[in-house]
Amino acid sequence: MKKLTIGLSGLNNIDSPGPGIPVIRGIKDSKILNARIVGLAYENLEPGAYMHDLVDKTYKVPYPSDGVEPLLDRLRYIQEREHLDVLIPNFDSELFTFMKSEKVLQDMGIKTFLPTLKQFEERHKSNLPEYGKKYGVKVPYSEPITSVQDFVQHRDKFEFPVVVKGKFYDAHIAYDLDQVAMYFNKIAAKWGLPIVIQEFVKGTEVNVIALGDGKGNTIGAVPMRKTYITDKGKAWGGITLEDPAMMELTDKIISQTQWRGGMELELIRTSKDELYMIEINPRLPAWVYLAVAAGQNLPEALVRLALGEDVKPFQGYQVGKMFIRYSFDMITDLHEFEQLATKGEL
Amino acid sequence: MLKIRKNIAISDSGFVFDPLSGESYSLNPIGLEILQLIKNGQSFEAVSKHILEKYEVDAETFERYYYDFLATLKLFHLTEPD
């Protein structure tokens, strides 16, 4: 295969890691792909920018919140130099911008493989109850609110504790109205409105990583349970499971929605063995390398789908495969930091 | 008769892995021996006979611990549902 150039974001490989580095590891492990990796960084201290064994070149890019045009201008500049074949955005907060720009990117010669805007919108946390009804999936009762007063109006529909969730990130369990107000303000200040108040479903959190081909087929899916969770609620360890019910639910969602691209289903399994869907993340999660290690190289499959290749669904994966994250002090030189900080390239 | 779930992985060292929940447990050698006997479809009478012949324990004590052990297996959903 000809050498590809693949652009990726999500290089913040810190305690709340982005999926960029594990996605790159999957691509580098591929026996089919031969890729040069171009990193897109939002911050000077995203570790991936300095990981030269994985990332060949890094460009700073403006935040999506700065507007679509500045980002596209920067991508035009990068494209002139790098000739990206495929681009994999890995942050929830940038997905909308990249989906909207799919056609423009295509005209530049950059292929993506993202959910459609309809798929992206309807699985939003604030639309989850309708989603559950439409596709016959159990979801906890929830209401989007734009003020604490809103919650007071819906107060009788909830029993404490409730989960207070941000639009993109953050979730806290609140045991009374004061805590709802506290978390509302905290999350709203960081991620904006609306805030979603969700019924608290008691059970074990389990997750599925999956990839849909956009025609209703599941190309791959691996269920996992977090075995170690940080105080930010991120998985610091996990193990693959054998769970036909989770696989069936994943297939059902992908076939009904014709999901295109990577996804992560966040589920709660109750003591009665019922599965509640609490969230759909519209991208590969940061634990994607566990799926690669278990036998499903989903980043490789994603790239091949973006290139328009015919990708056969994976058959099975290894159960009981584990990941354990660790932190590592990477040493770099000031001049590298200076390069990225002042010239926006490294 | 209580049956151990088919997909439970039991290693020779007594390490038990439940692939449905992702939980793992450690058994001592006698626990492992009993679990293997149950998994092979042995009845309480057969397990009891085997243990009483091999170890210094009276029938009453063994029966008490045996059912206690089964209750634990059930609690952790390692057995087939009734």
JSON list of C-alpha atoms in Angstrom, two decimals, chain A residues 114-339:
[
{"chain": "A", "resi": 114, "resn": "LEU", "atom": "CA", "xyz": [-17.53, 10.54, 10.75]},
{"chain": "A", "resi": 115, "resn": "PRO", "atom": "CA", "xyz": [-21.12, 10.10, 11.86]},
{"chain": "A", "resi": 116, "resn": "THR", "atom": "CA", "xyz": [-23.68, 12.16, 9.94]},
{"chain": "A", "resi": 117, "resn": "LEU", "atom": "CA", "xyz": [-24.95, 15.33, 11.59]},
{"chain": "A", "resi": 118, "resn": "LYS", "atom": "CA", "xyz": [-28.31, 13.61, 12.20]},
{"chain": "A", "resi": 119, "resn": "GLN", "atom": "CA", "xyz": [-26.62, 10.67, 13.94]},
{"chain": "A", "resi": 120, "resn": "PHE", "atom": "CA", "xyz": [-24.47, 13.08, 15.94]},
{"chain": "A", "resi": 121, "resn": "GLU", "atom": "CA", "xyz": [-27.37, 15.30, 17.01]},
{"chain": "A", "resi": 122, "resn": "GLU", "atom": "CA", "xyz": [-29.88, 12.66, 17.99]},
{"chain": "A", "resi": 123, "resn": "ARG", "atom": "CA", "xyz": [-27.52, 10.86, 20.37]},
{"chain": "A", "resi": 124, "resn": "HIS", "atom": "CA", "xyz": [-26.79, 14.09, 22.30]},
{"chain": "A", "resi": 125, "resn": "LYS", "atom": "CA", "xyz": [-27.17, 13.68, 26.04]},
{"chain": "A", "resi": 126, "resn": "SER", "atom": "CA", "xyz": [-30.10, 16.07, 26.01]},
{"chain": "A", "resi": 127, "resn": "ASN", "atom": "CA", "xyz": [-31.88, 13.99, 23.31]},
{"chain": "A", "resi": 128, "resn": "LEU", "atom": "CA", "xyz": [-31.26, 10.60, 24.92]},
{"chain": "A", "resi": 129, "resn": "PRO", "atom": "CA", "xyz": [-34.86, 9.95, 26.12]},
{"chain": "A", "resi": 130, "resn": "GLU", "atom": "CA", "xyz": [-36.21, 10.41, 22.55]},
{"chain": "A", "resi": 131, "resn": "TYR", "atom": "CA", "xyz": [-33.35, 8.28, 21.27]},
{"chain": "A", "resi": 132, "resn": "GLY", "atom": "CA", "xyz": [-34.26, 5.50, 23.70]},
{"chain": "A", "resi": 133, "resn": "LYS", "atom": "CA", "xyz": [-37.90, 5.62, 22.62]},
{"chain": "A", "resi": 134, "resn": "LYS", "atom": "CA", "xyz": [-37.11, 5.71, 18.92]},
{"chain": "A", "resi": 135, "resn": "TYR", "atom": "CA", "xyz": [-34.68, 2.80, 18.94]},
{"chain": "A", "resi": 136, "resn": "GLY", "atom": "CA", "xyz": [-36.17, 0.74, 21.78]},
{"chain": "A", "resi": 137, "resn": "VAL", "atom": "CA", "xyz": [-33.21, 1.10, 24.15]},
{"chain": "A", "resi": 138, "resn": "LYS", "atom": "CA", "xyz": [-33.49, 1.53, 27.93]},
{"chain": "A", "resi": 139, "resn": "VAL", "atom": "CA", "xyz": [-32.18, 4.94, 28.96]},
{"chain": "A", "resi": 140, "resn": "PRO", "atom": "CA", "xyz": [-32.31, 6.68, 32.34]},
{"chain": "A", "resi": 141, "resn": "TYR", "atom": "CA", "xyz": [-34.91, 9.45, 32.56]},
{"chain": "A", "resi": 142, "resn": "SER", "atom": "CA", "xyz": [-33.28, 12.83, 31.92]},
{"chain": "A", "resi": 143, "resn": "GLU", "atom": "CA", "xyz": [-34.08, 16.48, 31.34]},
{"chain": "A", "resi": 144, "resn": "PRO", "atom": "CA", "xyz": [-31.88, 19.17, 29.80]},
{"chain": "A", "resi": 145, "resn": "ILE", "atom": "CA", "xyz": [-31.92, 22.32, 31.91]},
{"chain": "A", "resi": 146, "resn": "THR", "atom": "CA", "xyz": [-30.60, 25.83, 31.34]},
{"chain": "A", "resi": 147, "resn": "SER", "atom": "CA", "xyz": [-30.97, 27.06, 34.92]},
{"chain": "A", "resi": 148, "resn": "VAL", "atom": "CA", "xyz": [-31.28, 25.62, 38.41]},
{"chain": "A", "resi": 149, "resn": "GLN", "atom": "CA", "xyz": [-34.83, 26.99, 38.41]},
{"chain": "A", "resi": 150, "resn": "ASP", "atom": "CA", "xyz": [-35.55, 24.67, 35.46]},
{"chain": "A", "resi": 151, "resn": "PHE", "atom": "CA", "xyz": [-34.59, 21.74, 37.64]},
{"chain": "A", "resi": 152, "resn": "VAL", "atom": "CA", "xyz": [-36.84, 22.92, 40.46]},
{"chain": "A", "resi": 153, "resn": "GLN", "atom": "CA", "xyz": [-39.74, 22.81, 37.97]},
{"chain": "A", "resi": 154, "resn": "HIS", "atom": "CA", "xyz": [-38.91, 19.19, 37.08]},
{"chain": "A", "resi": 155, "resn": "ARG", "atom": "CA", "xyz": [-38.08, 18.32, 40.69]},
{"chain": "A", "resi": 156, "resn": "ASP", "atom": "CA", "xyz": [-40.97, 15.84, 41.19]},
{"chain": "A", "resi": 157, "resn": "LYS", "atom": "CA", "xyz": [-39.83, 13.78, 38.19]},
{"chain": "A", "resi": 158, "resn": "PHE", "atom": "CA", "xyz": [-36.57, 12.90, 39.94]},
{"chain": "A", "resi": 159, "resn": "GLU", "atom": "CA", "xyz": [-35.46, 11.15, 43.09]},
{"chain": "A", "resi": 160, "resn": "PHE", "atom": "CA", "xyz": [-32.10, 12.00, 44.63]},
{"chain": "A", "resi": 161, "resn": "PRO", "atom": "CA", "xyz": [-29.37, 11.24, 43.88]},
{"chain": "A", "resi": 162, "resn": "VAL", "atom": "CA", "xyz": [-29.33, 12.54, 40.30]},
{"chain": "A", "resi": 163, "resn": "VAL", "atom": "CA", "xyz": [-26.46, 12.82, 37.83]},
{"chain": "A", "resi": 164, "resn": "VAL", "atom": "CA", "xyz": [-25.53, 16.32, 36.68]},
{"chain": "A", "resi": 165, "resn": "LYS", "atom": "CA", "xyz": [-23.84, 16.18, 33.27]},
{"chain": "A", "resi": 166, "resn": "GLY", "atom": "CA", "xyz": [-22.10, 18.63, 30.98]},
{"chain": "A", "resi": 167, "resn": "LYS", "atom": "CA", "xyz": [-22.77, 18.98, 27.25]},
{"chain": "A", "resi": 168, "resn": "PHE", "atom": "CA", "xyz": [-19.47, 17.37, 26.29]},
{"chain": "A", "resi": 169, "resn": "TYR", "atom": "CA", "xyz": [-17.72, 16.23, 29.45]},
{"chain": "A", "resi": 170, "resn": "ASP", "atom": "CA", "xyz": [-18.09, 16.00, 33.22]},
{"chain": "A", "resi": 171, "resn": "ALA", "atom": "CA", "xyz": [-20.63, 14.19, 35.34]},
{"chain": "A", "resi": 172, "resn": "HIS", "atom": "CA", "xyz": [-21.28, 14.44, 39.07]},
{"chain": "A", "resi": 173, "resn": "ILE", "atom": "CA", "xyz": [-23.69, 12.71, 41.40]},
{"chain": "A", "resi": 174, "resn": "ALA", "atom": "CA", "xyz": [-25.76, 15.22, 43.38]},
{"chain": "A", "resi": 175, "resn": "TYR", "atom": "CA", "xyz": [-27.57, 14.19, 46.56]},
{"chain": "A", "resi": 176, "resn": "ASP", "atom": "CA", "xyz": [-29.60, 17.36, 47.12]},
{"chain": "A", "resi": 177, "resn": "LEU", "atom": "CA", "xyz": [-30.63, 20.60, 45.47]},
{"chain": "A", "resi": 178, "resn": "ASP", "atom": "CA", "xyz": [-27.60, 22.50, 46.81]},
{"chain": "A", "resi": 179, "resn": "GLN", "atom": "CA", "xyz": [-25.29, 20.02, 45.13]},
{"chain": "A", "resi": 180, "resn": "VAL", "atom": "CA", "xyz": [-27.27, 20.24, 41.88]},
{"chain": "A", "resi": 181, "resn": "ALA", "atom": "CA", "xyz": [-26.80, 24.02, 41.95]},
{"chain": "A", "resi": 182, "resn": "MET", "atom": "CA", "xyz": [-23.10, 23.69, 42.74]},
{"chain": "A", "resi": 183, "resn": "TYR", "atom": "CA", "xyz": [-22.39, 21.23, 39.91]},
{"chain": "A", "resi": 184, "resn": "PHE", "atom": "CA", "xyz": [-24.67, 23.13, 37.53]},
{"chain": "A", "resi": 185, "resn": "ASN", "atom": "CA", "xyz": [-22.57, 26.28, 37.96]},
{"chain": "A", "resi": 186, "resn": "LYS", "atom": "CA", "xyz": [-19.29, 24.43, 37.86]},
{"chain": "A", "resi": 187, "resn": "ILE", "atom": "CA", "xyz": [-20.05, 22.53, 34.65]},
{"chain": "A", "resi": 188, "resn": "ALA", "atom": "CA", "xyz": [-21.90, 25.39, 32.93]},
{"chain": "A", "resi": 189, "resn": "ALA", "atom": "CA", "xyz": [-18.90, 27.68, 33.44]},
{"chain": "A", "resi": 190, "resn": "LYS", "atom": "CA", "xyz": [-16.62, 25.17, 31.75]},
{"chain": "A", "resi": 191, "resn": "TRP", "atom": "CA", "xyz": [-18.72, 23.54, 29.05]},
{"chain": "A", "resi": 192, "resn": "GLY", "atom": "CA", "xyz": [-21.73, 25.80, 28.58]},
{"chain": "A", "resi": 193, "resn": "LEU", "atom": "CA", "xyz": [-25.44, 25.00, 28.47]},
{"chain": "A", "resi": 194, "resn": "PRO", "atom": "CA", "xyz": [-27.58, 22.96, 28.54]},
{"chain": "A", "resi": 195, "resn": "ILE", "atom": "CA", "xyz": [-26.79, 20.85, 31.56]},
{"chain": "A", "resi": 196, "resn": "VAL", "atom": "CA", "xyz": [-28.44, 17.45, 31.64]},
{"chain": "A", "resi": 197, "resn": "ILE", "atom": "CA", "xyz": [-30.00, 16.06, 34.80]},
{"chain": "A", "resi": 198, "resn": "GLN", "atom": "CA", "xyz": [-30.17, 12.30, 34.60]},
{"chain": "A", "resi": 199, "resn": "GLU", "atom": "CA", "xyz": [-31.82, 9.68, 36.77]},
{"chain": "A", "resi": 200, "resn": "PHE", "atom": "CA", "xyz": [-29.16, 7.80, 38.74]},
{"chain": "A", "resi": 201, "resn": "VAL", "atom": "CA", "xyz": [-29.20, 4.13, 37.73]},
{"chain": "A", "resi": 202, "resn": "LYS", "atom": "CA", "xyz": [-27.42, 1.91, 40.22]},
{"chain": "A", "resi": 203, "resn": "GLY", "atom": "CA", "xyz": [-25.19, -0.80, 38.83]},
{"chain": "A", "resi": 204, "resn": "THR", "atom": "CA", "xyz": [-21.85, -1.53, 37.21]},
{"chain": "A", "resi": 205, "resn": "GLU", "atom": "CA", "xyz": [-20.62, 0.69, 34.40]},
{"chain": "A", "resi": 206, "resn": "VAL", "atom": "CA", "xyz": [-19.69, -1.24, 31.29]},
{"chain": "A", "resi": 207, "resn": "ASN", "atom": "CA", "xyz": [-18.64, 0.11, 27.91]},
{"chain": "A", "resi": 208, "resn": "VAL", "atom": "CA", "xyz": [-18.54, -1.01, 24.33]},
{"chain": "A", "resi": 209, "resn": "ILE", "atom": "CA", "xyz": [-16.23, 0.35, 21.66]},
{"chain": "A", "resi": 210, "resn": "ALA", "atom": "CA", "xyz": [-17.63, -0.15, 18.16]},
{"chain": "A", "resi": 211, "resn": "LEU", "atom": "CA", "xyz": [-17.22, 0.85, 14.55]},
{"chain": "A", "resi": 212, "resn": "GLY", "atom": "CA", "xyz": [-20.10, 1.12, 12.10]},
{"chain": "A", "resi": 213, "resn": "ASP", "atom": "CA", "xyz": [-19.69, 1.17, 8.33]},
{"chain": "A", "resi": 214, "resn": "GLY", "atom": "CA", "xyz": [-22.55, 3.61, 7.75]},
{"chain": "A", "resi": 215, "resn": "LYS", "atom": "CA", "xyz": [-24.66, 0.94, 6.06]},
{"chain": "A", "resi": 216, "resn": "GLY", "atom": "CA", "xyz": [-25.90, -0.68, 9.24]},
{"chain": "A", "resi": 217, "resn": "ASN", "atom": "CA", "xyz": [-23.06, -3.17, 9.67]},
{"chain": "A", "resi": 218, "resn": "THR", "atom": "CA", "xyz": [-20.94, -3.47, 12.81]},
{"chain": "A", "resi": 219, "resn": "ILE", "atom": "CA", "xyz": [-17.35, -3.76, 11.63]},
{"chain": "A", "resi": 220, "resn": "GLY", "atom": "CA", "xyz": [-16.11, -4.42, 15.13]},
{"chain": "A", "resi": 221, "resn": "ALA", "atom": "CA", "xyz": [-17.21, -4.21, 18.76]},
{"chain": "A", "resi": 222, "resn": "VAL", "atom": "CA", "xyz": [-15.46, -5.00, 22.04]},
{"chain": "A", "resi": 223, "resn": "PRO", "atom": "CA", "xyz": [-17.12, -4.76, 25.47]},
{"chain": "A", "resi": 224, "resn": "MET", "atom": "CA", "xyz": [-15.07, -3.76, 28.50]},
{"chain": "A", "resi": 225, "resn": "ARG", "atom": "CA", "xyz": [-15.43, -3.05, 32.19]},
{"chain": "A", "resi": 226, "resn": "LYS", "atom": "CA", "xyz": [-13.33, -0.40, 33.85]},
{"chain": "A", "resi": 227, "resn": "THR", "atom": "CA", "xyz": [-11.30, -2.05, 36.59]},
{"chain": "A", "resi": 228, "resn": "TYR", "atom": "CA", "xyz": [-9.75, 1.17, 37.87]},
{"chain": "A", "resi": 229, "resn": "ILE", "atom": "CA", "xyz": [-11.37, 4.57, 37.68]},
{"chain": "A", "resi": 230, "resn": "THR", "atom": "CA", "xyz": [-9.62, 7.86, 38.40]},
{"chain": "A", "resi": 231, "resn": "ASP", "atom": "CA", "xyz": [-11.24, 10.64, 40.36]},
{"chain": "A", "resi": 232, "resn": "LYS", "atom": "CA", "xyz": [-12.14, 12.15, 36.98]},
{"chain": "A", "resi": 233, "resn": "GLY", "atom": "CA", "xyz": [-14.11, 9.02, 36.21]},
{"chain": "A", "resi": 234, "resn": "LYS", "atom": "CA", "xyz": [-11.66, 7.94, 33.52]},
{"chain": "A", "resi": 235, "resn": "ALA", "atom": "CA", "xyz": [-10.66, 4.33, 33.02]},
{"chain": "A", "resi": 236, "resn": "TRP", "atom": "CA", "xyz": [-7.11, 3.72, 34.23]},
{"chain": "A", "resi": 237, "resn": "GLY", "atom": "CA", "xyz": [-7.51, -0.01, 33.81]},
{"chain": "A", "resi": 238, "resn": "GLY", "atom": "CA", "xyz": [-10.01, -2.23, 32.05]},
{"chain": "A", "resi": 239, "resn": "ILE", "atom": "CA", "xyz": [-10.75, -5.77, 30.96]},
{"chain": "A", "resi": 240, "resn": "THR", "atom": "CA", "xyz": [-12.56, -7.15, 27.93]},
{"chain": "A", "resi": 241, "resn": "LEU", "atom": "CA", "xyz": [-15.78, -9.04, 28.61]},
{"chain": "A", "resi": 242, "resn": "GLU", "atom": "CA", "xyz": [-17.82, -11.73, 26.97]},
{"chain": "A", "resi": 243, "resn": "ASP", "atom": "CA", "xyz": [-21.30, -10.29, 26.97]},
{"chain": "A", "resi": 244, "resn": "PRO", "atom": "CA", "xyz": [-23.78, -11.31, 24.29]},
{"chain": "A", "resi": 245, "resn": "ALA", "atom": "CA", "xyz": [-26.39, -8.83, 25.59]},
{"chain": "A", "resi": 246, "resn": "MET", "atom": "CA", "xyz": [-24.01, -5.87, 25.14]},
{"chain": "A", "resi": 247, "resn": "MET", "atom": "CA", "xyz": [-23.03, -7.07, 21.68]},
{"chain": "A", "resi": 248, "resn": "GLU", "atom": "CA", "xyz": [-26.65, -7.47, 20.68]},
{"chain": "A", "resi": 249, "resn": "LEU", "atom": "CA", "xyz": [-27.48, -3.97, 21.89]},
{"chain": "A", "resi": 250, "resn": "THR", "atom": "CA", "xyz": [-24.51, -2.54, 19.97]},
{"chain": "A", "resi": 251, "resn": "ASP", "atom": "CA", "xyz": [-25.51, -4.32, 16.76]},
{"chain": "A", "resi": 252, "resn": "LYS", "atom": "CA", "xyz": [-29.07, -3.11, 17.19]},
{"chain": "A", "resi": 253, "resn": "ILE", "atom": "CA", "xyz": [-28.03, 0.52, 17.64]},
{"chain": "A", "resi": 254, "resn": "ILE", "atom": "CA", "xyz": [-25.58, 0.43, 14.73]},
{"chain": "A", "resi": 255, "resn": "SER", "atom": "CA", "xyz": [-28.00, -1.28, 12.36]},
{"chain": "A", "resi": 256, "resn": "GLN", "atom": "CA", "xyz": [-30.96, 0.94, 13.29]},
{"chain": "A", "resi": 257, "resn": "THR", "atom": "CA", "xyz": [-29.04, 4.20, 13.13]},
{"chain": "A", "resi": 258, "resn": "GLN", "atom": "CA", "xyz": [-26.74, 3.12, 10.26]},
{"chain": "A", "resi": 259, "resn": "TRP", "atom": "CA", "xyz": [-23.95, 4.51, 12.41]},
{"chain": "A", "resi": 260, "resn": "ARG", "atom": "CA", "xyz": [-20.92, 5.73, 10.51]},
{"chain": "A", "resi": 261, "resn": "GLY", "atom": "CA", "xyz": [-17.58, 5.78, 12.31]},
{"chain": "A", "resi": 262, "resn": "GLY", "atom": "CA", "xyz": [-16.33, 4.97, 15.76]},
{"chain": "A", "resi": 263, "resn": "MET", "atom": "CA", "xyz": [-18.47, 5.03, 18.86]},
{"chain": "A", "resi": 264, "resn": "GLU", "atom": "CA", "xyz": [-18.41, 4.23, 22.54]},
{"chain": "A", "resi": 265, "resn": "LEU", "atom": "CA", "xyz": [-21.52, 3.10, 24.34]},
{"chain": "A", "resi": 266, "resn": "GLU", "atom": "CA", "xyz": [-21.59, 3.83, 28.05]},
{"chain": "A", "resi": 267, "resn": "LEU", "atom": "CA", "xyz": [-23.92, 1.42, 29.80]},
{"chain": "A", "resi": 268, "resn": "ILE", "atom": "CA", "xyz": [-25.01, 0.55, 33.31]},
{"chain": "A", "resi": 269, "resn": "ARG", "atom": "CA", "xyz": [-25.77, -3.07, 34.11]},
{"chain": "A", "resi": 270, "resn": "THR", "atom": "CA", "xyz": [-28.18, -3.23, 37.04]},
{"chain": "A", "resi": 271, "resn": "SER", "atom": "CA", "xyz": [-28.34, -6.02, 39.62]},
{"chain": "A", "resi": 272, "resn": "LYS", "atom": "CA", "xyz": [-31.35, -7.34, 37.67]},
{"chain": "A", "resi": 273, "resn": "ASP", "atom": "CA", "xyz": [-29.04, -7.69, 34.66]},
{"chain": "A", "resi": 274, "resn": "GLU", "atom": "CA", "xyz": [-30.76, -4.93, 32.69]},
{"chain": "A", "resi": 275, "resn": "LEU", "atom": "CA", "xyz": [-28.67, -2.68, 30.48]},
{"chain": "A", "resi": 276, "resn": "TYR", "atom": "CA", "xyz": [-29.28, 1.07, 30.54]},
{"chain": "A", "resi": 277, "resn": "MET", "atom": "CA", "xyz": [-27.59, 3.25, 27.98]},
{"chain": "A", "resi": 278, "resn": "ILE", "atom": "CA", "xyz": [-26.30, 6.41, 29.62]},
{"chain": "A", "resi": 279, "resn": "GLU", "atom": "CA", "xyz": [-24.32, 7.91, 26.76]},
{"chain": "A", "resi": 280, "resn": "ILE", "atom": "CA", "xyz": [-23.11, 7.42, 23.19]},
{"chain": "A", "resi": 281, "resn": "ASN", "atom": "CA", "xyz": [-19.76, 9.00, 22.45]},
{"chain": "A", "resi": 282, "resn": "PRO", "atom": "CA", "xyz": [-19.49, 9.61, 18.70]},
{"chain": "A", "resi": 283, "resn": "ARG", "atom": "CA", "xyz": [-15.83, 8.60, 18.30]},
{"chain": "A", "resi": 284, "resn": "LEU", "atom": "CA", "xyz": [-13.33, 5.95, 19.31]},
{"chain": "A", "resi": 285, "resn": "PRO", "atom": "CA", "xyz": [-12.57, 6.28, 23.05]},
{"chain": "A", "resi": 286, "resn": "ALA", "atom": "CA", "xyz": [-9.13, 6.64, 24.67]},
{"chain": "A", "resi": 287, "resn": "TRP", "atom": "CA", "xyz": [-9.12, 2.93, 25.58]},
{"chain": "A", "resi": 288, "resn": "VAL", "atom": "CA", "xyz": [-9.25, 1.92, 21.89]},
{"chain": "A", "resi": 289, "resn": "TYR", "atom": "CA", "xyz": [-5.84, 0.23, 22.12]},
{"chain": "A", "resi": 290, "resn": "LEU", "atom": "CA", "xyz": [-7.41, -2.46, 24.33]},
{"chain": "A", "resi": 291, "resn": "ALA", "atom": "CA", "xyz": [-9.62, -3.42, 21.37]},
{"chain": "A", "resi": 292, "resn": "VAL", "atom": "CA", "xyz": [-6.52, -3.50, 19.12]},
{"chain": "A", "resi": 293, "resn": "ALA", "atom": "CA", "xyz": [-4.75, -5.77, 21.62]},
{"chain": "A", "resi": 294, "resn": "ALA", "atom": "CA", "xyz": [-7.83, -7.99, 21.88]},
{"chain": "A", "resi": 295, "resn": "GLY", "atom": "CA", "xyz": [-7.75, -8.59, 18.14]},
{"chain": "A", "resi": 296, "resn": "GLN", "atom": "CA", "xyz": [-9.79, -5.79, 16.58]},
{"chain": "A", "resi": 297, "resn": "ASN", "atom": "CA", "xyz": [-7.65, -3.05, 15.08]},
{"chain": "A", "resi": 298, "resn": "LEU", "atom": "CA", "xyz": [-10.48, -0.54, 14.84]},
{"chain": "A", "resi": 299, "resn": "PRO", "atom": "CA", "xyz": [-8.23, 2.46, 13.98]},
{"chain": "A", "resi": 300, "resn": "GLU", "atom": "CA", "xyz": [-6.89, 0.51, 11.00]},
{"chain": "A", "resi": 301, "resn": "ALA", "atom": "CA", "xyz": [-10.44, -0.39, 9.93]},
{"chain": "A", "resi": 302, "resn": "LEU", "atom": "CA", "xyz": [-11.55, 3.24, 10.37]},
{"chain": "A", "resi": 303, "resn": "VAL", "atom": "CA", "xyz": [-8.77, 4.49, 8.08]},
{"chain": "A", "resi": 304, "resn": "ARG", "atom": "CA", "xyz": [-9.60, 1.85, 5.46]},
{"chain": "A", "resi": 305, "resn": "LEU", "atom": "CA", "xyz": [-13.29, 2.79, 5.59]},
{"chain": "A", "resi": 306, "resn": "ALA", "atom": "CA", "xyz": [-12.35, 6.45, 5.15]},
{"chain": "A", "resi": 307, "resn": "LEU", "atom": "CA", "xyz": [-10.34, 5.46, 2.07]},
{"chain": "A", "resi": 308, "resn": "GLY", "atom": "CA", "xyz": [-13.47, 3.79, 0.68]},
{"chain": "A", "resi": 309, "resn": "GLU", "atom": "CA", "xyz": [-12.12, 0.26, 1.00]},
{"chain": "A", "resi": 310, "resn": "ASP", "atom": "CA", "xyz": [-14.32, -2.76, 1.56]},
{"chain": "A", "resi": 311, "resn": "VAL", "atom": "CA", "xyz": [-13.71, -3.79, 5.18]},
{"chain": "A", "resi": 312, "resn": "LYS", "atom": "CA", "xyz": [-14.92, -7.14, 6.45]},
{"chain": "A", "resi": 313, "resn": "PRO", "atom": "CA", "xyz": [-16.33, -7.27, 9.99]},
{"chain": "A", "resi": 314, "resn": "PHE", "atom": "CA", "xyz": [-14.03, -8.64, 12.68]},
{"chain": "A", "resi": 315, "resn": "GLN", "atom": "CA", "xyz": [-14.82, -12.10, 13.95]},
{"chain": "A", "resi": 316, "resn": "GLY", "atom": "CA", "xyz": [-14.42, -12.23, 17.71]},
{"chain": "A", "resi": 317, "resn": "TYR", "atom": "CA", "xyz": [-11.86, -10.84, 20.13]},
{"chain": "A", "resi": 318, "resn": "GLN", "atom": "CA", "xyz": [-9.94, -12.08, 23.15]},
{"chain": "A", "resi": 319, "resn": "VAL", "atom": "CA", "xyz": [-11.89, -12.07, 26.41]},
{"chain": "A", "resi": 320, "resn": "GLY", "atom": "CA", "xyz": [-10.00, -11.22, 29.60]},
{"chain": "A", "resi": 321, "resn": "LYS", "atom": "CA", "xyz": [-7.47, -8.93, 27.86]},
{"chain": "A", "resi": 322, "resn": "MET", "atom": "CA", "xyz": [-6.53, -6.07, 30.15]},
{"chain": "A", "resi": 323, "resn": "PHE", "atom": "CA", "xyz": [-5.06, -2.61, 29.94]},
{"chain": "A", "resi": 324, "resn": "ILE", "atom": "CA", "xyz": [-3.34, -0.79, 32.77]},
{"chain": "A", "resi": 325, "resn": "ARG", "atom": "CA", "xyz": [-2.40, 2.83, 32.15]},
{"chain": "A", "resi": 326, "resn": "TYR", "atom": "CA", "xyz": [0.73, 4.33, 33.56]},
{"chain": "A", "resi": 327, "resn": "SER", "atom": "CA", "xyz": [2.31, 7.73, 33.55]},
{"chain": "A", "resi": 328, "resn": "PHE", "atom": "CA", "xyz": [5.74, 8.32, 32.12]},
{"chain": "A", "resi": 329, "resn": "ASP", "atom": "CA", "xyz": [8.06, 11.29, 32.34]},
{"chain": "A", "resi": 330, "resn": "MET", "atom": "CA", "xyz": [8.97, 12.08, 28.78]},
{"chain": "A", "resi": 331, "resn": "ILE", "atom": "CA", "xyz": [12.05, 14.25, 28.46]},
{"chain": "A", "resi": 332, "resn": "THR", "atom": "CA", "xyz": [12.09, 16.93, 25.83]},
{"chain": "A", "resi": 333, "resn": "ASP", "atom": "CA", "xyz": [14.13, 20.05, 25.17]},
{"chain": "A", "resi": 334, "resn": "LEU", "atom": "CA", "xyz": [13.12, 23.64, 25.58]},
{"chain": "A", "resi": 335, "resn": "HIS", "atom": "CA", "xyz": [13.78, 24.35, 21.90]},
{"chain": "A", "resi": 336, "resn": "GLU", "atom": "CA", "xyz": [11.06, 21.85, 20.95]},
{"chain": "A", "resi": 337, "resn": "PHE", "atom": "CA", "xyz": [8.57, 23.59, 23.20]},
{"chain": "A", "resi": 338, "resn": "GLU", "atom": "CA", "xyz": [9.74, 26.92, 21.76]},
{"chain": "A", "resi": 339, "resn": "GLN", "atom": "CA", "xyz": [9.20, 25.65, 18.20]}
]
